[in-house]
Amino acid sequence: MQPRRNNVPEEAFQVPEADQDFGPSPPPYEASPAVEPELIIEPREIPPPLEPAYVPAEEPEPEPEPEWNFILPEIPPPPTLTPGLGEGQAGFNLADLIGAIQHAALPQIIQHYLGYYDKSTIKRHLNDTVEGFPAFFYAVATNNEWIIRTFIAWGADVKCIHEASKVPLLAFAIMNSETLQADTTPTVATLLSLGAVPQVIPSAFYTPFCKDLPDNGPTDAELSDITDENKTWCTPAAREKLARTMNLTQRYYLERAAKTKKPSIRHRQIALRRNAEALLGIPYFLIGQTMAANRLLQKLLSHLIVPSQRPLVLVFAGPSGHGKTELARRLGHLLSLELEVVDCTIFNRESELFGPRHPYAGADRGSPLNNFLARNVGQRCIVFLDEFEKTTSDIHQALLLPFDNGEYQDRRHLTTIDCSKTIWILATNALDPTIQDFCTQHQNAIFHNDDQPEKMRLMKTLSKELKEDFLSKFDSPITGRISAFLPFLPFSPGEQAVVVHKYLLELGQKVRSPVNLSPGPDEHLLGNVKLRIRRDASVCRVLAEEEYHQELGARSLITAVKTIEDMLVEVYLDMEQEIQEGEGMVEFVVDVNGGEIVANIKREEARRDDGGVVSGVGVVA
């Protein structure tokens, strides 16, 4: 067997024949010098790199949209807000309405436009958006209570939110003060009274209310509810703005609303049927006197659901300056009722209160109270008899008939007047010792606990004691005709601070008005001043502690605010320049330092002609 030749062809191994010519022979071998072997590396073709497997390119993440700056877009006003330009109900144009409202259209024009269309048509569109924002946001941005209540009456949703940012209407109302450079506290109270819920704002911002807010808002540890779904809008930037714009009175209203029991469906049904839905908002506008407001609401609703020929007669009992007159005025305002306030200290005889009878001189002129009752015959109205303890038995006797069967004889024409719908309020501080003793005995339960059922039980007990005390001071016929006794209590320390803040807000509104140097009733020398209260809870608490007197109530706190006004006047007059019209705003900052009130005033002047800047002036009082 032949050995295997690795698949080489057999011919390659055959010996060549002799005559085969292979060309010349090579020369004989000669030694040659040693040569280092040369390493020859043949170039190797490098294969092309493998193409990577196809991976689809990732789309770049869209940049987050910038946060809303809480400023609404400007909507062009229509040439004229005329209803009926379209066919039938289709002519309603929400953008035209909002444009007109933004540009200060007169209330009667707005009312006329809305009144032209069916309520169902308006309600269907009023909760739509304009340029991405709910229409109600534009109404609230006006800071006008009438416009806000008009929108609610036509079906606007007080709980609406801006979808893109999730900002709720209530939070917008608070922060809108910075855009308007005006106080929005009345708007906040109005929204709460109409059903806005404070829980859309983190509770650490307003509980406890009488606590200074840090510049950046509460800490993360305090924001226990910040992860709730309805608070996604409350970003760090929003918290800072909210802390900057939310004031002490707003925090008080928010905490009070969070603790106040909401009206039931039937409460709203009865109030709506009697055209008294605004009545349900009474507890949201007062400082203190929660029990009195709730008791008043109960009695009024009871009177509305069970009509009677006998009018409602209430006794407001409590120390002077604790909200008796304010509650009566607020009741009249909310229900759009005429209010007649009678100072009983100037009347000794019934003829002075109601007017002389015929044939005595002046019988044909009547009296303010006589003419008020005649003008409101058969209609709801309010008569407020202030300092009723000063009246005589002669006057008590004259009141028995209208209190009993709702009838009164007009002294001018001798005609019988129906005053069964009149709400009579007898205000007195003759029962103050009973109230003060009761508050001393139950101080912790009344002023420091949040047990509302227990408070209501105590108020019913106190009302019975007041009735007995009233009976001992007045005769039984008049006492027997009283529908309810409502106690007005001294202010708690926190409520005292809020009363001070309320008066500071009024001072701020007054001094913000522009300077007017024209002699006469419009002259205004102290103006163009922006009042800013830093650490408002501490400032107002210090002022209240210095000035509050239980027997004087809110009137004693007016003196505290007068102190701030005097400080303002002092530093305002110390500025070395004349008072002029058309000047820019100056900022008067009130703060507390070491338990004492301090203040300074600053102005940023216009640029000088040489390009320099005149710096502000600061004075510490």
XYZ file of C-alpha atoms in Angstrom:
621
model
C 0.000 0.000 0.000
C 1.491 3.301 -1.004
C 1.835 5.907 1.650
C -0.688 8.691 1.562
C 0.618 11.915 -0.010
C -1.758 14.344 1.475
C -3.931 14.609 -1.558
C -1.017 15.949 -3.737
C -1.309 14.833 -7.428
C 0.856 11.781 -8.322
C 2.582 13.598 -11.186
C 4.284 15.896 -8.781
C 6.417 12.991 -7.502
C 7.598 11.505 -10.817
C 11.407 11.749 -11.694
C 12.052 13.829 -14.826
C 13.662 12.225 -17.897
C 17.405 12.825 -18.838
C 16.883 14.812 -21.986
C 14.623 17.185 -20.287
C 16.113 20.707 -20.391
C 16.005 22.671 -17.186
C 18.143 25.615 -18.310
C 21.681 26.591 -17.112
C 23.026 25.127 -13.892
C 23.406 27.387 -10.959
C 26.919 28.558 -10.046
C 28.933 26.560 -7.527
C 28.098 27.237 -3.940
C 30.026 30.059 -2.371
C 29.836 30.951 1.234
C 28.212 34.241 1.912
C 28.351 36.401 4.982
C 25.874 35.558 7.738
C 22.706 37.429 7.383
C 20.237 37.831 10.175
C 17.001 36.270 9.185
C 14.475 38.875 8.203
C 11.105 38.557 9.731
C 8.605 39.290 7.090
C 5.050 39.789 8.192
C 2.633 39.589 5.417
C -0.064 42.221 5.669
C -3.323 40.686 6.769
C -6.552 42.014 5.591
C -8.573 43.154 8.616
C -12.193 42.283 8.282
C -14.580 45.194 8.531
C -16.046 45.662 12.021
C -19.343 44.022 12.627
C -22.244 46.423 12.456
C -23.994 46.693 15.803
C -27.456 45.327 16.091
C -30.123 47.926 15.310
C -31.329 49.722 18.396
C -34.077 52.295 17.869
C -33.003 55.745 18.940
C -34.614 56.947 22.157
C -36.781 59.981 21.704
C -35.572 62.825 23.913
C -37.808 63.392 26.913
C -39.856 66.554 26.497
C -38.770 69.355 28.742
C -41.252 69.934 31.556
C -43.485 72.900 30.997
C -42.684 75.859 33.236
C -44.913 76.258 36.271
C -47.861 78.578 35.950
C -47.061 82.018 37.358
C -50.633 82.489 38.670
C -51.347 85.268 36.176
C -54.308 84.835 33.848
C -54.087 85.719 30.153
C -55.762 88.919 29.053
C -58.914 88.329 27.031
C -59.785 91.031 24.486
C -62.984 92.872 25.407
C -65.867 92.685 22.955
C -66.890 95.903 21.181
C -70.148 95.612 23.104
C -71.560 92.916 25.383
C -74.885 92.544 23.625
C -76.984 89.396 24.136
C -78.778 87.641 21.311
C -76.231 88.214 18.541
C -76.468 84.521 17.627
C -79.595 82.537 16.960
C -81.599 81.967 20.138
C -79.587 80.503 23.002
C -76.623 79.874 20.696
C -75.602 83.510 20.942
C -74.019 83.112 24.384
C -70.293 83.812 24.113
C -68.218 82.982 27.173
C -65.051 84.671 25.857
C -66.954 87.920 25.311
C -68.344 87.750 28.848
C -64.903 87.118 30.358
C -63.303 89.847 28.244
C -65.932 92.303 29.441
C -65.457 91.283 33.084
C -61.675 91.589 32.828
C -62.077 95.117 31.521
C -64.419 96.277 34.304
C -67.803 96.052 32.614
C -70.585 97.527 34.731
C -72.575 95.052 36.876
C -75.864 95.956 35.203
C -74.393 95.126 31.777
C -73.197 91.727 33.015
C -76.547 91.040 34.690
C -78.451 92.050 31.546
C -76.313 89.757 29.380
C -76.750 86.763 31.679
C -80.442 87.419 32.187
C -81.149 87.143 28.462
C -80.301 83.418 28.327
C -81.763 80.342 29.979
C -80.023 79.348 33.177
C -79.396 75.875 31.747
C -77.583 77.414 28.772
C -75.371 79.556 30.974
C -74.653 76.742 33.426
C -73.621 74.509 30.528
C -70.978 77.026 29.413
C -70.023 78.872 32.590
C -67.767 76.036 33.737
C -65.932 75.891 30.401
C -62.420 77.240 29.956
C -61.160 80.378 28.241
C -57.554 80.172 27.021
C -57.143 77.026 29.118
C -58.420 78.459 32.399
C -61.835 77.936 34.014
C -64.074 80.940 33.505
C -64.614 81.200 37.266
C -60.881 81.959 37.730
C -61.382 85.189 35.784
C -64.361 86.108 37.973
C -62.369 85.502 41.167
C -59.436 87.472 39.754
C -61.591 90.618 39.822
C -61.653 90.425 43.647
C -65.287 91.517 43.366
C -67.771 89.799 45.682
C -70.780 90.655 43.513
C -69.245 89.047 40.406
C -68.255 85.939 42.385
C -71.751 85.529 43.851
C -73.310 86.159 40.430
C -71.237 83.363 38.884
C -72.260 81.004 41.693
C -75.916 81.944 41.268
C -75.687 81.002 37.572
C -74.067 77.636 38.255
C -70.284 78.141 38.470
C -68.323 75.449 40.332
C -66.545 76.835 43.392
C -64.347 73.701 43.517
C -62.962 74.048 39.976
C -59.234 73.690 39.270
C -56.835 74.704 36.517
C -56.268 71.335 34.820
C -52.724 71.949 33.576
C -51.315 72.913 36.980
C -54.044 71.397 39.215
C -54.184 74.697 41.125
C -57.531 74.979 42.958
C -59.612 78.145 42.798
C -59.216 78.838 46.535
C -55.403 78.785 46.370
C -55.473 81.045 43.323
C -57.650 83.549 45.205
C -55.068 83.787 47.986
C -52.037 84.155 45.717
C -53.834 86.547 43.375
C -53.245 89.283 45.967
C -49.662 89.587 44.728
C -50.825 90.155 41.159
C -53.476 92.680 42.175
C -51.337 94.247 44.897
C -54.525 94.261 46.961
C -56.014 92.324 49.865
C -58.073 89.308 48.773
C -59.271 88.261 52.254
C -62.961 89.092 51.571
C -62.798 86.971 48.397
C -61.320 84.042 50.337
C -64.069 84.300 52.979
C -66.727 84.498 50.257
C -65.440 81.365 48.508
C -65.365 79.446 51.792
C -68.920 80.549 52.563
C -70.025 79.330 49.126
C -68.625 75.834 49.576
C -64.886 75.965 48.795
C -63.050 73.375 50.891
C -59.896 74.407 52.766
C -58.514 70.858 52.507
C -57.132 71.627 49.021
C -54.404 73.585 50.842
C -51.916 71.740 53.087
C -53.183 72.058 56.658
C -49.754 73.123 57.977
C -50.334 76.493 56.291
C -53.288 77.323 58.561
C -53.290 74.970 61.558
C -52.626 76.445 64.026
C -53.674 79.742 62.473
C -51.946 82.010 64.997
C -48.426 80.981 64.002
C -45.968 82.823 61.777
C -45.340 81.172 58.423
C -41.686 80.735 57.374
C -40.716 82.548 54.181
C -40.578 79.269 52.253
C -43.664 77.791 53.885
C -43.890 74.927 56.377
C -41.110 72.354 56.503
C -41.400 68.983 54.754
C -41.876 67.322 58.139
C -44.876 69.567 58.860
C -46.487 68.930 55.469
C -48.052 65.640 56.469
C -50.725 65.789 53.736
C -48.601 67.145 50.877
C -48.767 63.816 49.021
C -52.561 63.913 48.773
C -53.850 63.834 45.222
C -55.481 67.264 45.512
C -52.189 68.905 46.516
C -49.985 68.018 43.529
C -50.097 71.718 42.591
C -48.251 72.677 45.787
C -44.697 72.651 44.447
C -41.832 74.306 46.373
C -42.292 77.470 44.276
C -46.037 77.491 44.943
C -45.456 76.950 48.666
C -43.134 79.927 48.803
C -45.678 82.134 47.052
C -48.497 80.853 49.236
C -46.509 81.580 52.397
C -45.755 85.056 51.098
C -49.373 85.919 50.310
C -51.440 84.117 52.976
C -52.189 86.393 55.925
C -53.331 85.791 59.507
C -57.026 86.487 58.889
C -57.085 84.098 55.916
C -55.435 81.380 58.008
C -58.085 81.940 60.684
C -60.912 81.606 58.148
C -59.348 78.469 56.659
C -58.938 76.727 60.006
C -62.434 77.769 61.074
C -63.919 76.457 57.828
C -62.077 73.160 58.264
C -63.686 72.739 61.688
C -67.170 74.012 60.805
C -69.857 71.458 60.073
C -71.039 71.822 56.493
C -74.725 72.563 55.813
C -76.737 69.485 54.963
C -78.534 68.974 51.657
C -81.806 69.916 53.325
C -80.292 73.045 54.830
C -79.354 74.150 51.335
C -82.717 73.086 49.927
C -84.694 75.166 52.437
C -82.388 78.169 52.128
C -82.618 78.019 48.330
C -86.422 77.769 48.339
C -86.620 80.816 50.611
C -84.072 82.765 48.548
C -81.734 82.793 51.527
C -78.860 80.560 50.430
C -76.297 83.193 51.420
C -77.530 82.739 54.984
C -75.479 79.532 55.185
C -72.290 81.590 54.930
C -72.787 83.549 58.168
C -70.247 81.546 60.247
C -67.480 82.173 57.704
C -67.321 85.966 58.042
C -67.118 86.551 61.787
C -64.162 86.614 64.132
C -65.111 84.574 67.146
C -68.766 84.063 68.144
C -68.964 80.705 66.375
C -71.649 79.450 68.733
C -73.756 82.594 68.327
C -73.512 82.400 64.526
C -74.451 78.716 64.465
C -77.357 79.286 66.836
C -78.578 82.191 64.710
C -78.412 80.010 61.601
C -80.471 77.292 63.295
C -83.170 79.721 64.430
C -83.413 81.405 61.040
C -83.717 78.106 59.164
C -86.354 76.928 61.635
C -88.260 80.164 61.106
C -88.027 79.748 57.329
C -89.213 76.149 57.216
C -92.163 76.725 59.578
C -93.555 80.164 58.713
C -95.379 81.921 61.512
C -97.278 85.158 61.968
C -95.168 85.704 65.030
C -91.866 87.364 64.094
C -88.411 86.221 65.110
C -87.228 88.110 68.215
C -83.633 87.497 69.301
C -81.538 88.757 72.194
C -77.853 89.336 71.423
C -76.248 89.340 74.876
C -72.581 90.040 75.488
C -69.949 92.631 76.292
C -69.580 95.694 74.112
C -67.375 95.409 71.043
C -67.698 91.643 70.547
C -69.591 91.437 67.273
C -73.309 91.965 68.033
C -73.770 94.833 65.585
C -71.383 93.257 63.078
C -73.370 90.013 63.025
C -76.596 91.932 62.414
C -74.996 93.907 59.586
C -73.527 90.762 58.049
C -76.947 89.097 58.190
C -78.480 92.025 56.367
C -75.706 92.099 53.782
C -75.846 88.384 53.009
C -79.632 88.334 52.670
C -79.824 91.769 50.995
C -82.149 92.964 53.755
C -82.687 96.510 54.920
C -81.322 97.107 58.404
C -82.503 99.770 60.826
C -80.169 100.370 63.780
C -81.867 102.121 66.707
C -79.840 103.683 69.525
C -82.068 103.072 72.513
C -80.095 105.404 74.776
C -81.844 108.459 73.306
C -85.455 107.290 73.836
C -87.412 107.436 77.067
C -90.976 107.211 75.763
C -92.596 105.089 73.086
C -93.698 108.243 71.223
C -90.023 109.115 70.721
C -89.290 105.681 69.304
C -92.352 105.251 67.070
C -93.537 108.860 66.649
C -96.396 110.781 68.223
C -99.993 109.751 67.735
C -102.718 111.915 66.326
C -103.658 114.644 67.163
C -100.225 115.533 68.540
C -97.851 117.638 66.453
C -95.543 115.642 64.201
C -97.834 112.615 63.889
C -97.862 112.991 60.115
C -94.052 112.679 60.000
C -93.812 109.434 61.952
C -90.296 108.385 63.056
C -87.361 106.607 61.423
C -88.464 103.255 62.910
C -92.152 103.809 62.108
C -91.366 104.726 58.510
C -88.916 101.825 58.128
C -91.586 99.302 59.155
C -94.116 100.917 56.812
C -91.644 100.850 53.924
C -90.947 97.128 54.443
C -94.523 95.994 54.996
C -94.789 92.216 54.501
C -91.069 91.905 53.645
C -88.076 90.508 55.459
C -86.048 93.208 57.187
C -84.009 93.668 60.381
C -84.537 96.037 63.303
C -81.536 96.238 65.634
C -82.355 97.809 69.027
C -78.928 98.620 70.446
C -78.434 98.912 74.233
C -81.927 97.648 74.848
C -81.370 97.729 78.602
C -81.752 101.529 78.400
C -85.387 101.269 77.280
C -88.340 101.857 79.632
C -91.433 99.815 80.414
C -93.367 102.257 78.231
C -91.372 101.118 75.213
C -91.620 97.472 76.246
C -95.402 97.787 76.284
C -95.435 99.283 72.777
C -93.358 96.373 71.459
C -95.654 93.621 72.746
C -98.116 93.737 69.828
C -95.565 93.608 66.968
C -93.569 90.950 68.867
C -96.678 88.851 69.457
C -98.684 88.789 66.230
C -96.498 90.682 63.765
C -98.795 93.725 63.452
C -98.030 97.384 63.916
C -100.056 100.560 63.369
C -98.463 103.256 61.230
C -98.570 106.449 63.330
C -98.966 108.589 60.212
C -101.908 106.940 58.474
C -103.296 104.682 61.233
C -103.066 101.689 58.877
C -102.122 98.225 60.086
C -98.703 97.077 58.944
C -97.672 93.437 58.551
C -94.261 93.104 60.224
C -94.390 89.343 60.757
C -91.280 88.874 58.605
C -89.287 91.483 60.509
C -86.309 90.113 62.444
C -86.087 91.964 65.757
C -82.695 91.937 67.513
C -82.386 93.264 71.065
C -78.704 93.890 71.870
C -77.697 94.249 75.477
C -74.655 94.060 77.756
C -76.778 93.987 80.917
C -76.159 90.235 81.146
C -72.357 90.497 80.996
C -71.702 89.262 84.585
C -73.554 86.012 83.835
C -71.507 85.464 80.677
C -68.195 86.303 82.350
C -68.832 83.973 85.288
C -69.836 81.154 82.946
C -66.700 81.611 80.801
C -64.506 81.582 83.899
C -66.038 78.290 85.061
C -65.715 76.604 81.646
C -62.695 78.432 80.223
C -60.839 75.372 78.990
C -63.851 73.810 77.256
C -64.926 77.080 75.615
C -61.621 78.586 74.504
C -59.128 75.733 74.206
C -60.976 72.555 73.198
C -62.315 71.658 69.759
C -65.145 69.467 71.041
C -68.000 71.120 69.148
C -70.850 69.025 70.645
C -69.634 69.915 74.137
C -69.480 73.585 73.206
C -73.024 73.469 71.861
C -74.210 71.845 75.088
C -72.535 74.568 77.132
C -74.068 77.304 74.979
C -77.559 75.891 75.519
C -76.916 75.893 79.259
C -75.675 79.477 79.102
C -78.710 80.537 77.040
C -81.021 79.239 79.775
C -79.080 81.178 82.393
C -79.325 84.316 80.258
C -83.074 83.924 79.973
C -83.405 83.774 83.758
C -81.157 86.808 84.140
C -83.118 88.704 81.477
C -86.378 87.907 83.228
C -85.026 89.320 86.465
C -84.111 92.620 84.772
C -87.056 93.013 82.383
C -90.738 92.265 82.834
C -92.137 88.846 81.997
C -94.377 89.949 79.059
C -91.388 91.040 76.979
C -89.276 88.030 78.094
C -92.023 85.630 77.056
C -91.904 86.916 73.494
C -88.174 86.301 72.970
C -87.456 83.523 70.440
C -83.845 82.836 71.513
C -80.971 84.195 73.609
C -77.612 84.238 71.799
C -74.515 84.662 74.014
C -71.526 86.630 72.674
C -68.332 85.582 74.436
C -65.054 87.409 75.096
C -62.395 86.869 72.434
C -59.778 84.177 72.897
C -56.106 85.293 72.602
C -55.959 84.040 69.001
C -59.205 85.819 68.096
C -57.882 89.023 69.651
C -54.879 88.847 67.317
C -57.147 88.326 64.287
C -59.266 91.359 65.258
C -56.067 93.433 65.358
C -55.109 92.096 61.935
C -58.551 92.965 60.569
C -58.074 96.602 61.596
C -54.543 96.580 60.161
C -55.983 95.442 56.815
C -58.397 98.378 56.931
C -55.519 100.747 57.709
C -53.525 99.299 54.818
C -56.401 99.877 52.427
C -56.789 103.473 53.593
C -53.126 104.507 53.261
C -52.707 102.748 49.921
C -54.969 105.294 48.210
C -53.108 107.806 46.029
C -52.095 111.173 47.385
C -54.547 113.960 46.517
C -53.450 117.519 47.264
C -56.693 119.157 46.128
C -58.236 121.020 49.076
C -61.633 119.745 50.140
C -63.242 116.438 51.091
C -61.091 114.463 48.609
C -57.794 115.709 50.057
C -55.548 112.769 50.963
C -52.087 113.613 52.280
C -51.079 110.203 53.610
C -51.130 107.911 50.606
C -49.222 105.658 48.201
C -48.129 103.531 51.157
C -48.037 99.744 51.041
C -48.441 98.375 54.562
C -46.678 95.031 55.062
C -46.815 93.041 58.293
C -43.939 90.615 58.709
C -44.574 87.769 61.154
C -48.170 88.928 61.335
C -49.178 86.456 64.065
C -46.450 87.690 66.420
C -47.092 91.367 65.657
C -50.841 91.111 66.208
C -50.455 88.977 69.315
C -48.149 91.572 70.913
C -50.545 94.406 70.100
C -53.531 92.449 71.439
C -51.765 91.548 74.675
C -50.960 95.199 75.264
C -54.400 96.667 74.537
C -57.251 94.113 74.763
C -59.832 94.818 77.448
C -62.700 92.397 77.932
C -65.278 95.088 78.668
C -64.338 97.071 75.542
C -63.713 94.209 73.146
C -62.728 95.167 69.613
C -62.878 98.863 70.484
C -59.853 98.445 72.734
C -57.956 96.883 69.836
C -58.635 99.884 67.625
C -56.306 101.705 70.019
C -53.588 99.126 69.301
C -53.850 99.736 65.560
C -53.852 103.483 66.188
C -50.356 102.952 67.610
C -49.218 101.543 64.260
C -50.883 104.397 62.415
C -49.013 106.925 64.607
C -45.718 105.164 63.876
C -46.487 105.322 60.167
C -47.298 109.033 60.280
C -44.101 109.720 62.213
C -41.735 108.043 59.756
C -43.783 109.309 56.765
C -43.312 112.898 57.892
C -39.609 112.373 58.645
C -38.869 111.817 54.948
C -36.899 114.792 53.593
C -39.026 115.542 50.538
C -42.355 117.172 49.852
C -45.532 115.157 49.559
C -46.446 115.048 45.881
C -49.106 113.466 43.747
C -48.203 110.683 41.339
C -45.219 109.406 43.290
C -44.364 105.728 43.470
C -45.377 103.504 46.356
C -43.427 103.388 49.588
C -43.431 100.273 51.747
C -44.095 100.510 55.472
C -42.926 97.301 57.131
C -44.084 96.377 60.638
C -42.272 93.635 62.530
C -41.603 92.460 66.074
C -38.178 92.379 67.689
C -37.638 91.160 71.220
C -41.330 91.502 72.028
C -41.476 95.115 70.793
C -43.053 96.466 67.614
C -40.610 98.001 65.148
C -41.262 99.625 61.788
C -39.421 101.137 58.852
C -40.351 102.796 55.609
C -38.571 102.401 52.268
C -38.838 103.932 48.846
C -37.078 103.005 45.614
C -36.630 106.243 43.741
C -36.491 106.656 39.979
C -33.142 106.579 38.187
C -31.210 109.811 38.062
C -30.337 111.458 34.782
C -26.688 110.438 35.190
C -27.658 106.766 35.250
C -27.163 106.318 38.977
C -29.805 104.996 41.311
C -31.069 106.843 44.343
C -31.261 104.300 47.129
C -34.237 103.860 49.412
C -34.713 105.489 52.797
C -35.085 103.365 55.895
C -36.246 104.572 59.288
C -36.718 102.437 62.359
C -39.391 103.529 64.787
